[in-house]
Coordinates of C-alpha atoms in Angstrom, one line a residue:
X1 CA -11.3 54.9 16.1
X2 CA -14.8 53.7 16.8
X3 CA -14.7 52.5 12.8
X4 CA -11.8 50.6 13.1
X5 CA -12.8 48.8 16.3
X6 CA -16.3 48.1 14.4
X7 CA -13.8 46.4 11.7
X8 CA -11.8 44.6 14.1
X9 CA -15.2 43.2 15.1
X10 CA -16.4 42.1 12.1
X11 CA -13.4 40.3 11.2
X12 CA -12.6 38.6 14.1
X13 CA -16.5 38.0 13.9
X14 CA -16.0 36.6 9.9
X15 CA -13.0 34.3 11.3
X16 CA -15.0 32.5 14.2
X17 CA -18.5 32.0 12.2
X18 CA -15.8 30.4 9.6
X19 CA -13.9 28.5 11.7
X20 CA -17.2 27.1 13.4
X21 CA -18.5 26.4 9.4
X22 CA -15.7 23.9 9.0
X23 CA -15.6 22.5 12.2
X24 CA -19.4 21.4 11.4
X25 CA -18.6 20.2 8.2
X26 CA -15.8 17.7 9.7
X27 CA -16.9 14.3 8.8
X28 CA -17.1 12.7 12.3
X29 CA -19.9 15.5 12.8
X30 CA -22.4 12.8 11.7
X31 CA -21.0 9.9 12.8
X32 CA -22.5 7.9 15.5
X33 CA -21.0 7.6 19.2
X34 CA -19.9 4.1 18.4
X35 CA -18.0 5.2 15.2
X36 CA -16.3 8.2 17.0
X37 CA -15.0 5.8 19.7
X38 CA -14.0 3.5 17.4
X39 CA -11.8 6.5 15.8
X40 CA -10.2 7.2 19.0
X41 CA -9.5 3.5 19.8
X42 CA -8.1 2.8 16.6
X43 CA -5.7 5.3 17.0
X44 CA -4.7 4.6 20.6
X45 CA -6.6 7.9 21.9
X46 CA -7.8 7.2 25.6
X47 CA -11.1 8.3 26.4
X48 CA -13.3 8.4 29.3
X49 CA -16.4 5.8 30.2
X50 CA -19.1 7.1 30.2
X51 CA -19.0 9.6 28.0
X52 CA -20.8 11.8 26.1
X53 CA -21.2 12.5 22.6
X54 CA -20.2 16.2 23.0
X55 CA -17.1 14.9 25.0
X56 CA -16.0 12.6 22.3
X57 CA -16.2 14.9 19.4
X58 CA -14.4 17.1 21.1
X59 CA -11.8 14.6 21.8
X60 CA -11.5 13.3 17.5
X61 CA -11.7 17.2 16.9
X62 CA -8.7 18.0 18.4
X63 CA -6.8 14.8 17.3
X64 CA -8.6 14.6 13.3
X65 CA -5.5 17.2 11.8
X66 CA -2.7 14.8 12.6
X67 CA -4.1 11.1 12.1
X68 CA -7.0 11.9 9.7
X69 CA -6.0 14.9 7.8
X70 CA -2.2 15.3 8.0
X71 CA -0.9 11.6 9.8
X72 CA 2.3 13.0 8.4
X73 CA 2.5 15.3 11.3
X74 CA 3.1 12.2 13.7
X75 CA 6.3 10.3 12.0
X76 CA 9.8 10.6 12.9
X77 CA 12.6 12.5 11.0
X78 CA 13.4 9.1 9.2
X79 CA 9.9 8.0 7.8
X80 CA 9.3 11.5 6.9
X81 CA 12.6 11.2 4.8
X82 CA 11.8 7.9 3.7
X83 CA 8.6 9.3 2.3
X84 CA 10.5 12.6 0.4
X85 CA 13.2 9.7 -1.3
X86 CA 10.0 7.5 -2.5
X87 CA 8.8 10.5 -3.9
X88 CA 12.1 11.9 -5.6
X89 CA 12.6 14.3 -3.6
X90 CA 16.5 15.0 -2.6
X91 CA 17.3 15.3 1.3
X92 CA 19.6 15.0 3.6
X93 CA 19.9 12.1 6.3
X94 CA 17.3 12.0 8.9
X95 CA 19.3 12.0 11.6
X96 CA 21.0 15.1 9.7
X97 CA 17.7 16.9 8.5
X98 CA 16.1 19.5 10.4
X99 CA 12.1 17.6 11.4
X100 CA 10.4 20.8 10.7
X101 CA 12.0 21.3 7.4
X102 CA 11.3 17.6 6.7
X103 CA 7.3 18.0 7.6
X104 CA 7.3 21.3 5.6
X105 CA 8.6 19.2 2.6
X106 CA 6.5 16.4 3.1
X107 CA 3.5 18.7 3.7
X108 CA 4.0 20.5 0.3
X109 CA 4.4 17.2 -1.6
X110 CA 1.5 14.9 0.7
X111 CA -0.9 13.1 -1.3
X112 CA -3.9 15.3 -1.0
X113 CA -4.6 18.6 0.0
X114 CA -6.6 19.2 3.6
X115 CA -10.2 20.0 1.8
X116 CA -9.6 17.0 0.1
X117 CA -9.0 14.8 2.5
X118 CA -11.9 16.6 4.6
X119 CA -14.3 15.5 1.8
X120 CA -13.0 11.9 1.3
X121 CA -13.9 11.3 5.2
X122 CA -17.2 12.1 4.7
X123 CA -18.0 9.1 2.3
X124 CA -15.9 5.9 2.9
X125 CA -17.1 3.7 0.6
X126 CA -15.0 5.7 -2.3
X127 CA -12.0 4.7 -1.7
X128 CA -12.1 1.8 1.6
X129 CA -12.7 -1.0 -0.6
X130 CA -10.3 -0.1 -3.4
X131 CA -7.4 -1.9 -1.6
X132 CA -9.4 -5.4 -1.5
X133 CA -7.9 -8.0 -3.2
X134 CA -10.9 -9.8 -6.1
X135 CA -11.3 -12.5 -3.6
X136 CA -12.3 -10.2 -0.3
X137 CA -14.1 -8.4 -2.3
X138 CA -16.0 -11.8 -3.9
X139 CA -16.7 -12.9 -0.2
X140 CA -18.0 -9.8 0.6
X141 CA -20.6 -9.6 -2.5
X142 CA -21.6 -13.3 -1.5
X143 CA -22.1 -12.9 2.4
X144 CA -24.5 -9.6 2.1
X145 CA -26.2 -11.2 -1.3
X146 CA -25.1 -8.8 -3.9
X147 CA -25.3 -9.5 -7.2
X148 CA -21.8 -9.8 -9.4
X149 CA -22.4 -10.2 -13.4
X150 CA -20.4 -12.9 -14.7
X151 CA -17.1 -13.1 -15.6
X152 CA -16.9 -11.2 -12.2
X153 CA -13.9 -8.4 -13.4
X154 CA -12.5 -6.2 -11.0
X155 CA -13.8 -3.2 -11.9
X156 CA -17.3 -4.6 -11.9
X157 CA -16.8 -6.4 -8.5
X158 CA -15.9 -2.6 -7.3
X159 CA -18.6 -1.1 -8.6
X160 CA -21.6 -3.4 -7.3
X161 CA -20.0 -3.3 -3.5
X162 CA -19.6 0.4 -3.4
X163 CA -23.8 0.8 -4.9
X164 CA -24.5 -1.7 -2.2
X165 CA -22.0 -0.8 0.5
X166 CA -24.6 1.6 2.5
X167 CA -27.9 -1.2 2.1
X168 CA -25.4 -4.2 3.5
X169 CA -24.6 -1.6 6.5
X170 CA -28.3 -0.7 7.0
X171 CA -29.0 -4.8 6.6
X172 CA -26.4 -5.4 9.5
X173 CA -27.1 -2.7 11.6
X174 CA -24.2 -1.3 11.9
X175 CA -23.0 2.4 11.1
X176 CA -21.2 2.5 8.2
X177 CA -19.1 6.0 7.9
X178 CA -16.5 4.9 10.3
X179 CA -17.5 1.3 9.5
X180 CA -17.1 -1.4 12.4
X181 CA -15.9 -5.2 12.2
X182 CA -18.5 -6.1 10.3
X183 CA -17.5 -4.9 7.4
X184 CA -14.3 -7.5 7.3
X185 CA -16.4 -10.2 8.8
X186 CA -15.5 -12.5 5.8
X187 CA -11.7 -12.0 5.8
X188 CA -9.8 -14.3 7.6
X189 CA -6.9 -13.3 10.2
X190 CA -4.0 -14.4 7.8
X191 CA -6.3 -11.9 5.2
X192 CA -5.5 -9.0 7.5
X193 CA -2.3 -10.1 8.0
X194 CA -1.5 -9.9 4.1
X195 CA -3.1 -6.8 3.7
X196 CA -0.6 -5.3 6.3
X197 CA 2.2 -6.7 4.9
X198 CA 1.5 -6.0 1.5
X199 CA 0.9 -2.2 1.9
X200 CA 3.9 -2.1 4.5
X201 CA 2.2 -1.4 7.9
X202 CA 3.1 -3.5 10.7
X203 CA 1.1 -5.8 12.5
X204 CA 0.4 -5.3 16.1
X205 CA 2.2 -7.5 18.4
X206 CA 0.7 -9.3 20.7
X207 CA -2.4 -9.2 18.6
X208 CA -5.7 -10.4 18.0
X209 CA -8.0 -10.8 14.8
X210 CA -9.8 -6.9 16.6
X211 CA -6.4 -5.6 16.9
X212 CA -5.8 -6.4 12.9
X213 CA -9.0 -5.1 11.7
X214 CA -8.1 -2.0 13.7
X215 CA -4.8 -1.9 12.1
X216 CA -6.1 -2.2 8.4
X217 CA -9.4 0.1 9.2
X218 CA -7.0 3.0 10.9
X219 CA -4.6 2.7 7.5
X220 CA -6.7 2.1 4.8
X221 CA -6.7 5.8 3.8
X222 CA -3.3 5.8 4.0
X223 CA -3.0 2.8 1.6
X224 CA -5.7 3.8 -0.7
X225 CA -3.4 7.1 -1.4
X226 CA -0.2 5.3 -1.7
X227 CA -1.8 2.5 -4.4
X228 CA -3.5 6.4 -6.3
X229 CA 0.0 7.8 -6.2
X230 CA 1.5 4.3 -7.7
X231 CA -1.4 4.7 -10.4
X232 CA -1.1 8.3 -11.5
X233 CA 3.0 7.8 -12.0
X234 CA 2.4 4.9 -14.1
X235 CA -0.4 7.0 -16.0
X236 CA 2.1 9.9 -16.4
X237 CA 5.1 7.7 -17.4
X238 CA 2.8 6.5 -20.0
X239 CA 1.7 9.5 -21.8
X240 CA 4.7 10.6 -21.6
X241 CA 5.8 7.9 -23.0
X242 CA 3.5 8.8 -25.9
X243 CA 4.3 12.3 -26.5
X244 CA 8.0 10.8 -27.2
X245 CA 6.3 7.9 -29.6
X246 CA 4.4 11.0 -31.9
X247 CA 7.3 12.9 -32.1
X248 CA 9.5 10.5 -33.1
X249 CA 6.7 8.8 -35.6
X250 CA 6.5 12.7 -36.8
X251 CA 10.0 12.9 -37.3
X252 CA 10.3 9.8 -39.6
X253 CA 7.3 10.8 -41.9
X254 CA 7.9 12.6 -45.3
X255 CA 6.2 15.5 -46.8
X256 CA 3.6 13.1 -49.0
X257 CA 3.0 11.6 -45.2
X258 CA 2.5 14.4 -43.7
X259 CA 0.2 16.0 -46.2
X260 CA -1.8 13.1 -46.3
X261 CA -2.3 13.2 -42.6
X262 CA -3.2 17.0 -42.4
X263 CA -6.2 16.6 -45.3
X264 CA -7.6 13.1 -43.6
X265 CA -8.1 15.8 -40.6
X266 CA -8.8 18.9 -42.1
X267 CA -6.1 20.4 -41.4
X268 CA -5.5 23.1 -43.6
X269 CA -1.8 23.3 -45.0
X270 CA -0.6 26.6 -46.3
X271 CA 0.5 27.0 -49.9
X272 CA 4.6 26.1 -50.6
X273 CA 4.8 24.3 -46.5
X274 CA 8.1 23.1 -46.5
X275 CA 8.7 19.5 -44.5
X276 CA 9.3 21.2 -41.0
X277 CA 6.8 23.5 -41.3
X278 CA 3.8 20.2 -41.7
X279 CA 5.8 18.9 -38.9
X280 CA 5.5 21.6 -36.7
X281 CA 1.4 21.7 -38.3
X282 CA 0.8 17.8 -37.3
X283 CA 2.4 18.8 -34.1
X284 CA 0.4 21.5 -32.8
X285 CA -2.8 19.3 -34.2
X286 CA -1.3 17.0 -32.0
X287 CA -4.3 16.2 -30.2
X288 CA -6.3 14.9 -33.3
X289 CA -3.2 12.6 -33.8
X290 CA -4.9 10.5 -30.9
X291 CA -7.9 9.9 -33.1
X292 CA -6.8 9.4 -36.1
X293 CA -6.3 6.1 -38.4
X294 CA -3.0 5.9 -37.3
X295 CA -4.5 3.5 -34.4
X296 CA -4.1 0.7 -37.3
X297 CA -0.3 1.1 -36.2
X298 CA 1.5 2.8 -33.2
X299 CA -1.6 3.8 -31.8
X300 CA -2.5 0.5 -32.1
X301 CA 0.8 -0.3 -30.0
X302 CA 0.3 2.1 -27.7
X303 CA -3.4 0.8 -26.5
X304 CA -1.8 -2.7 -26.3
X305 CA 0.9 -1.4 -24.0
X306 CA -1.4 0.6 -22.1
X307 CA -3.1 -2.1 -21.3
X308 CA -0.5 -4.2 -20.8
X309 CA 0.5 -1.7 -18.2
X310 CA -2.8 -1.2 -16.9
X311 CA -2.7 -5.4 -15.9
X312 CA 1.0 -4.9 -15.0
X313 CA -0.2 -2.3 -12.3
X314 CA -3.3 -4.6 -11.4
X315 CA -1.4 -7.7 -10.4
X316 CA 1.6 -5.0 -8.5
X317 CA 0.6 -5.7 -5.2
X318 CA -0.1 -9.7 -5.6
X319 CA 3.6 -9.3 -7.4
X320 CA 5.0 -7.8 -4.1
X321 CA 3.2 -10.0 -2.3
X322 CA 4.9 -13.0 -3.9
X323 CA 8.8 -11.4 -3.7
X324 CA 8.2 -10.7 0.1
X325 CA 7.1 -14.4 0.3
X326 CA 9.8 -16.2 -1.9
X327 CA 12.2 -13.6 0.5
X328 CA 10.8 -15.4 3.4
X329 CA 10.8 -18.6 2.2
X330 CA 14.5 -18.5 1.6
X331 CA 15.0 -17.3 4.8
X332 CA 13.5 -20.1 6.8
X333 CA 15.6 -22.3 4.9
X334 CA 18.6 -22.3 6.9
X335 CA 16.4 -21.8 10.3
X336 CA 17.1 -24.4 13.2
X337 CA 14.0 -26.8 14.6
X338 CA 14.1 -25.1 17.6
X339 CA 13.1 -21.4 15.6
X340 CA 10.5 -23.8 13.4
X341 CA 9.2 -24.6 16.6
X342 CA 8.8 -21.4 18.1
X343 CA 7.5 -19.8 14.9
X344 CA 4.6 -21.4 15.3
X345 CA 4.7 -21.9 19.1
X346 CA 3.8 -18.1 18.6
X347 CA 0.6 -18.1 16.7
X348 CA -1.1 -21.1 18.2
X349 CA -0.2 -23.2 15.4
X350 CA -0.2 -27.3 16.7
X351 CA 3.0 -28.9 15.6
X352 CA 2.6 -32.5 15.1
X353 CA 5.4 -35.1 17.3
X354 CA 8.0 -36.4 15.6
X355 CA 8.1 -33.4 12.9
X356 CA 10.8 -33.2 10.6
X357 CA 12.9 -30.7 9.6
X358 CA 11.1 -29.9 6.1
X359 CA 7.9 -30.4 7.6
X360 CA 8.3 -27.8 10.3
X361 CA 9.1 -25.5 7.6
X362 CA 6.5 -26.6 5.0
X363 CA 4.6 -25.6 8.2
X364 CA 5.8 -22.4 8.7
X365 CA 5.6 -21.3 5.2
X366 CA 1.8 -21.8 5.2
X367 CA 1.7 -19.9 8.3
X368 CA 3.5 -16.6 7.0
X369 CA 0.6 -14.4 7.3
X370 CA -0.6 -15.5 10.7
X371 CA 0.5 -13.1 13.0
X372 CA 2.0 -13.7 16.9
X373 CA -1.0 -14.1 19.2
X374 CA 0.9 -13.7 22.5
X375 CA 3.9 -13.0 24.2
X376 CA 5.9 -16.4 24.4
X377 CA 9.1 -17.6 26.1
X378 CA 11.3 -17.0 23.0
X379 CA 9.5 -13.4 22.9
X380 CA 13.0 -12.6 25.4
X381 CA 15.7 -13.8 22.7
X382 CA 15.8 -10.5 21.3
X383 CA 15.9 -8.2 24.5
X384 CA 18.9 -6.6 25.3
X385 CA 21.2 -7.5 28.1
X386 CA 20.1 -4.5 30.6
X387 CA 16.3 -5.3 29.7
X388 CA 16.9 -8.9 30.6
X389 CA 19.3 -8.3 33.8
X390 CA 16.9 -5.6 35.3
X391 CA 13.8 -7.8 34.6
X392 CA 15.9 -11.2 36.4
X393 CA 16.3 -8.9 39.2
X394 CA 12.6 -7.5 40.2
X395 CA 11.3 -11.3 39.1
X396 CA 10.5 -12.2 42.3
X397 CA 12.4 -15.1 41.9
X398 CA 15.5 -16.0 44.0
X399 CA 17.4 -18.2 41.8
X400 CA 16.8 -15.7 38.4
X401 CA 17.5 -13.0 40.5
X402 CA 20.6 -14.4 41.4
X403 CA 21.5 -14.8 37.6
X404 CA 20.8 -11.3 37.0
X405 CA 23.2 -10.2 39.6
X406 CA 25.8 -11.9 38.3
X407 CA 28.4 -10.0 37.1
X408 CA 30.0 -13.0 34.9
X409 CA 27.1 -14.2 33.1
X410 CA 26.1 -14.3 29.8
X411 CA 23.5 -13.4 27.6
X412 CA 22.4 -16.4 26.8
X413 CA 22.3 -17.7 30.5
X414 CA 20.0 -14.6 31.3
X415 CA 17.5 -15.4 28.0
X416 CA 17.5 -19.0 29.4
X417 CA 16.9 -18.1 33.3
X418 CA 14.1 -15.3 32.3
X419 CA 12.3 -18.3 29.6
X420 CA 12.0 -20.3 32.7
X421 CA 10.7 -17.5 34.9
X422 CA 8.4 -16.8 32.3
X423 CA 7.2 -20.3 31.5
X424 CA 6.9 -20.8 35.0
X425 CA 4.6 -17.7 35.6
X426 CA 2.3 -18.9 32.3
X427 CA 1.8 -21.6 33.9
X428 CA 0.6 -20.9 37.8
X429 CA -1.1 -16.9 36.1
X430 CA -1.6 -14.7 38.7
X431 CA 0.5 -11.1 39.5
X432 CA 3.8 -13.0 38.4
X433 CA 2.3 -13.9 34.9
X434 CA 0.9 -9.8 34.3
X435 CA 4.3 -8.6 35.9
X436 CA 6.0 -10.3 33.0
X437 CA 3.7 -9.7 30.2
X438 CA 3.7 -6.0 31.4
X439 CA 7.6 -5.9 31.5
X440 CA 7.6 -7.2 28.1
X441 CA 5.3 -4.6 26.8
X442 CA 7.3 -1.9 27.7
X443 CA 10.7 -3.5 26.9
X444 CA 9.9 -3.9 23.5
X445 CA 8.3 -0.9 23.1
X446 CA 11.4 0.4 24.1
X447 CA 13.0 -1.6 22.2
X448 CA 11.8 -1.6 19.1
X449 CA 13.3 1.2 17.3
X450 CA 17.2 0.4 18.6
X451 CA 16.8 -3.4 18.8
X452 CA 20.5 -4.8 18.7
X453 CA 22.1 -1.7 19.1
X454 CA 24.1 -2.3 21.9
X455 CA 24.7 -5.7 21.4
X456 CA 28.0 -7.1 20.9
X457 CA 29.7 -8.9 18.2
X458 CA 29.9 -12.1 20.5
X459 CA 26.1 -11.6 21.3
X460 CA 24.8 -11.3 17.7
X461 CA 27.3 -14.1 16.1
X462 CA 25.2 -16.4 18.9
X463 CA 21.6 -14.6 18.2
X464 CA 22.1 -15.6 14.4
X465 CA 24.0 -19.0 15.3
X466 CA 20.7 -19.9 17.1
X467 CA 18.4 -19.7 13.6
X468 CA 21.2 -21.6 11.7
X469 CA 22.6 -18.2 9.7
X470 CA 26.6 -18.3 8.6
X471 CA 28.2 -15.9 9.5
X472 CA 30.5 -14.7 6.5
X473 CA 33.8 -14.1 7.6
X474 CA 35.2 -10.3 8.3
X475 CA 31.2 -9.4 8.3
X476 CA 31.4 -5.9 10.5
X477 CA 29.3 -5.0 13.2
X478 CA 26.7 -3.0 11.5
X479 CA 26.2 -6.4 8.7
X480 CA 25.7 -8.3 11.8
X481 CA 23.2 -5.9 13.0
X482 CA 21.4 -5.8 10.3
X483 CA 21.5 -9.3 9.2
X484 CA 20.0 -10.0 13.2
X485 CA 17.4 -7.5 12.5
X486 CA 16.2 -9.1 9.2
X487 CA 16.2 -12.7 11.1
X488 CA 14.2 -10.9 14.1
X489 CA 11.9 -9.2 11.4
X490 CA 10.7 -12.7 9.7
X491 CA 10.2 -14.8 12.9
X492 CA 8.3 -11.5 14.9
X493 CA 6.4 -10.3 11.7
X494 CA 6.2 -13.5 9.3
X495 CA 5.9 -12.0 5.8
X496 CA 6.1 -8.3 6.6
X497 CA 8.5 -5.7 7.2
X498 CA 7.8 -2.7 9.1
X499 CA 10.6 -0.8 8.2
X500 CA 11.3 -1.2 4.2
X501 CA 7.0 -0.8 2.5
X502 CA 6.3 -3.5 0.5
X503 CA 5.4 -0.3 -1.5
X504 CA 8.6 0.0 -2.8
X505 CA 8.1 -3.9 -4.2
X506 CA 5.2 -2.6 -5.7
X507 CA 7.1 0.5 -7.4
X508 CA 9.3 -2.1 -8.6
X509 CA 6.7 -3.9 -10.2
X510 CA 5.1 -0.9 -11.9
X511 CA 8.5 0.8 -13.1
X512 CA 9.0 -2.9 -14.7
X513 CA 5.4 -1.8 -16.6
X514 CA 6.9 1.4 -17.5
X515 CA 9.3 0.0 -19.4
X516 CA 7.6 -2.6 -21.0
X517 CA 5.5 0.4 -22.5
X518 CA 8.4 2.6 -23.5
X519 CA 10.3 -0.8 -25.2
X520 CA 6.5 -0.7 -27.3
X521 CA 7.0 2.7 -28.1
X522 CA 9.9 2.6 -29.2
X523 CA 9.7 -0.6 -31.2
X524 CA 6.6 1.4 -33.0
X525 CA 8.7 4.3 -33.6
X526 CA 11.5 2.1 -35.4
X527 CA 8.5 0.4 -37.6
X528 CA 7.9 3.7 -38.6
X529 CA 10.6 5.0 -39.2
X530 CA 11.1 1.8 -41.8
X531 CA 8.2 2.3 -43.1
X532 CA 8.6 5.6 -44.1
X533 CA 12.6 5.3 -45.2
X534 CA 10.9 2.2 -47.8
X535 CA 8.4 5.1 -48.7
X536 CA 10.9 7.8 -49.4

């Protein structure tokens, strides 16, 4: 008894002394105060003022597992599915799927294990900058002095930011593991704005240039594992790629081929081989095939298309970049001068008298990236009728509130009255001007995952009437929902959209690589197989 108590002991014992060895390994265990409530900001973690350090760490510690380790563990049934279908993996609907089945799935097939993720914490510079485009990471090497060796090449650019990354901290004063704004100091807001849109998070709205820094610092990880996994496919596609291309070159050799292959590696070929038997020798040499002379013609190929890939995965993201822009482009073209207007109404952007119609929009285009600053009056278009009736009502304002008590009247007579509440409030500030902004805040946030869903046919034919969009005859409910939503996505977001990654662009872009690689292979494999039929 007293043995098994005294065993009970030491393990419970082994357990807490381990448990307390990995706590004091966690990453944020070094980091400064600053750094740790920049963590919990960043990720919309209150905290109190004035706090202590022991108070704070205690506060990441018990949020690091599900927005450092495992962020997984806070999406919804649907981006957890979304994530399994990128992946390959076969499910069922979200709204069918069990969530705890989903996060087991999703957990089983993440990106990294937990140790690793634990480790890649503790040093930021290896993988924060990978997701810089050349030219944010030129500015960077520029402003904090570091020298670049000409022609400045990617790789090269990396490289000398990462050795220096620590010295241009210490330089600035600033901490540098959970690294402040200074380290995006030379980017500009439409900058942060791209980089959201490109890697498929959505921009904060209302926002400011600290709100976007916040969002790219908080999902840089995130994005650095997403571009890895994008890499390591195209890497596996390739080789595999190759495997098929030495087979198939195998296939089409003759014995004198083959022989001649086996004694320029030492390969020694037994007495009396028949043809499939030097095959199936070359083939278990297979590795030697890599290095041998053979590089003067599919191996040859096969560098050129790895290469060729290599670039293809390199210019991806400015790739996906460019579709989602070209996408948005179109879509302003049948916008009304009134939306022009607003577009830029919404990010501070001064539009000139007189504008024209092409000039609004040439306007708007070079505005994509610049995100809303502020709630505006056309911020109500897209609230639903209840939100805009119940908000009319508690206004404070007689003749609104007597719209929004009116049984008979229309949407578009309640977005009109609440504009003029609002643009009457922006004007005189004050509790009327915070009680809208604040009812806004939480309408769209409670909007923002069923926007249009209980709007009527009527009410989104005249939503999409009001940016100049046709609507194609016989077009059902759910098209006009979704066409809304995409018209609501581009004049909210500019360039990006929160729902559909512009990660799946970028897949696009690199499968497109794959098969330029396998069309290589495959053209080397028919030179071969001529080659050797002229030989026989």
């Amino acid at each position: 008894m007293k043995l098994a108590s005294l065993f009970t002991f030491a393990l419970a014992t082994d357990v807490a002394i381990g448990s307390s060895s990995w706590f004091s390994k966690a990453a944020y265990n070094k980091w400064h105060e600053t750094e740790l409530e920049r963590w919990l900001s960043d990720n919309d973690i209150p905290y109190p003022t004035p706090a202590d350090r022991k108070d704070l760490e205690n506060l990441v510690q018990k949020n690091w597992d599900q927005y450092a380790v495992s962020p997984y563990k806070n999406w919804d049934s649907e981006k957890l599915a979304a994530y399994l279908k990128l992946k390959g993996a076969e499910t069922k609907g979200a709204a069918e799927a069990n969530k705890d089945s989903l996060l087991s799935q999703v957990q089983s097939q993440w990106y990294e294990t937990e140790d690793k993720a634990q480790t890649a914490w503790s040093d930021t510079k290896d993988w924060i900058l990978d997701t810089w485009t050349d030219s944010t990471l030129k500015s960077f090497a520029d402003k904090h002095g570091i020298p670049v060796p000409q022609p400045r090449k990617r790789d090269t650019l990396l490289q000398q930011v990462r050795s220096n990354y620590q010295a241009a901290a210490k330089k600035a004063g600033e901490a540098a593991s959970y690294p402040g704004n200074w380290l995006y100091e030379t980017w500009a807001e439409s900058d942060l704005k791209e980089w959201l849109d490109v890697h498929g998070f959505p921009a904060p709205q209302p926002t400011s240039r600290d709100k976007l820094v916040a969002a790219v610092r908080r999902n840089s990880r995130l994005a650095y594992l997403k571009s890895q996994d994008q890499f390591e496919a195209a890497s596996a596609k390739a080789n595999a790629a190759y495997g098929t291309l030495t087979d198939k070159i195998i296939d089409a050799w003759g014995e004198s081929q083959l022989k001649e292959f086996c004694d320029k590696n030492g390969i020694t070929v037994p007495q009396g081989s028949k043809t499939n038997e030097l095959r199936a020798l070359v083939r278990k040499h297979r590795a030697q095939l890599l290095g041998d002379t053979l590089s003067d013609s599919a191996a040859s190929a096969f560098g050129a298309a790895t290469t060729r890939a290599g670039n293809e995965y390199a210019k991806a993201t400015n790739d996906a970049s460019l579709a989602v822009q070209e996408a948005f482009n179109e879509a302003v073209k049948t916008w009304s001068d009134s939306r022009l207007k607003a577009y830029l109404d919404a990010r501070g952007v001064p539009v000139p008298q007189a504008s024209k119609t092409d000039e609004l929009r040439a306007l708007v285009r070079r505005n994509s990236h610049k995100a809303a600053l502020a709630y505006n009056a056309w911020t109500w278009d897209d609230l639903s009728y209840q939100h805009l009736k119940d908000y009319l009502v508690n206004s404070g304002d007689s003749a609104a509130k007597k719209v929004g008590e009116s049984v008979s009247a229309t949407r578009e007579e309640l977005v009109a009255a609440a504009q003029n509440v609002y643009a009457s409030a922006s004007k005189t500030g004050g509790g009327s001007y915070a009680s809208a902004t604040s009812y806004l805040t939480q309408a769209t946030q409670a909007a923002k995952d069923n926007v249009f869903e209980t709007w009527s046919e009527s009410e989104l034919k005249s939503y999409l009437d009001s940016y100049g969009v046709p609507v194609p005859q016989g077009s059902t409910l759910n098209q006009l929902k979704a066409e809304a939503r995409k018209q609501y996505t581009y004049f909210k977001y500019g360039t990006t959209n929160p729902v559909d990654t512009a990660f799946a662009k970028i897949g696009e872009s690199v499968k497109s690589a794959y098969q330029w690689v396998v069309g290589q292979f495959n053209t080397g494999a028919e030179e071969a197989k001529k080659k050797a039929k002229s030989e026989l």
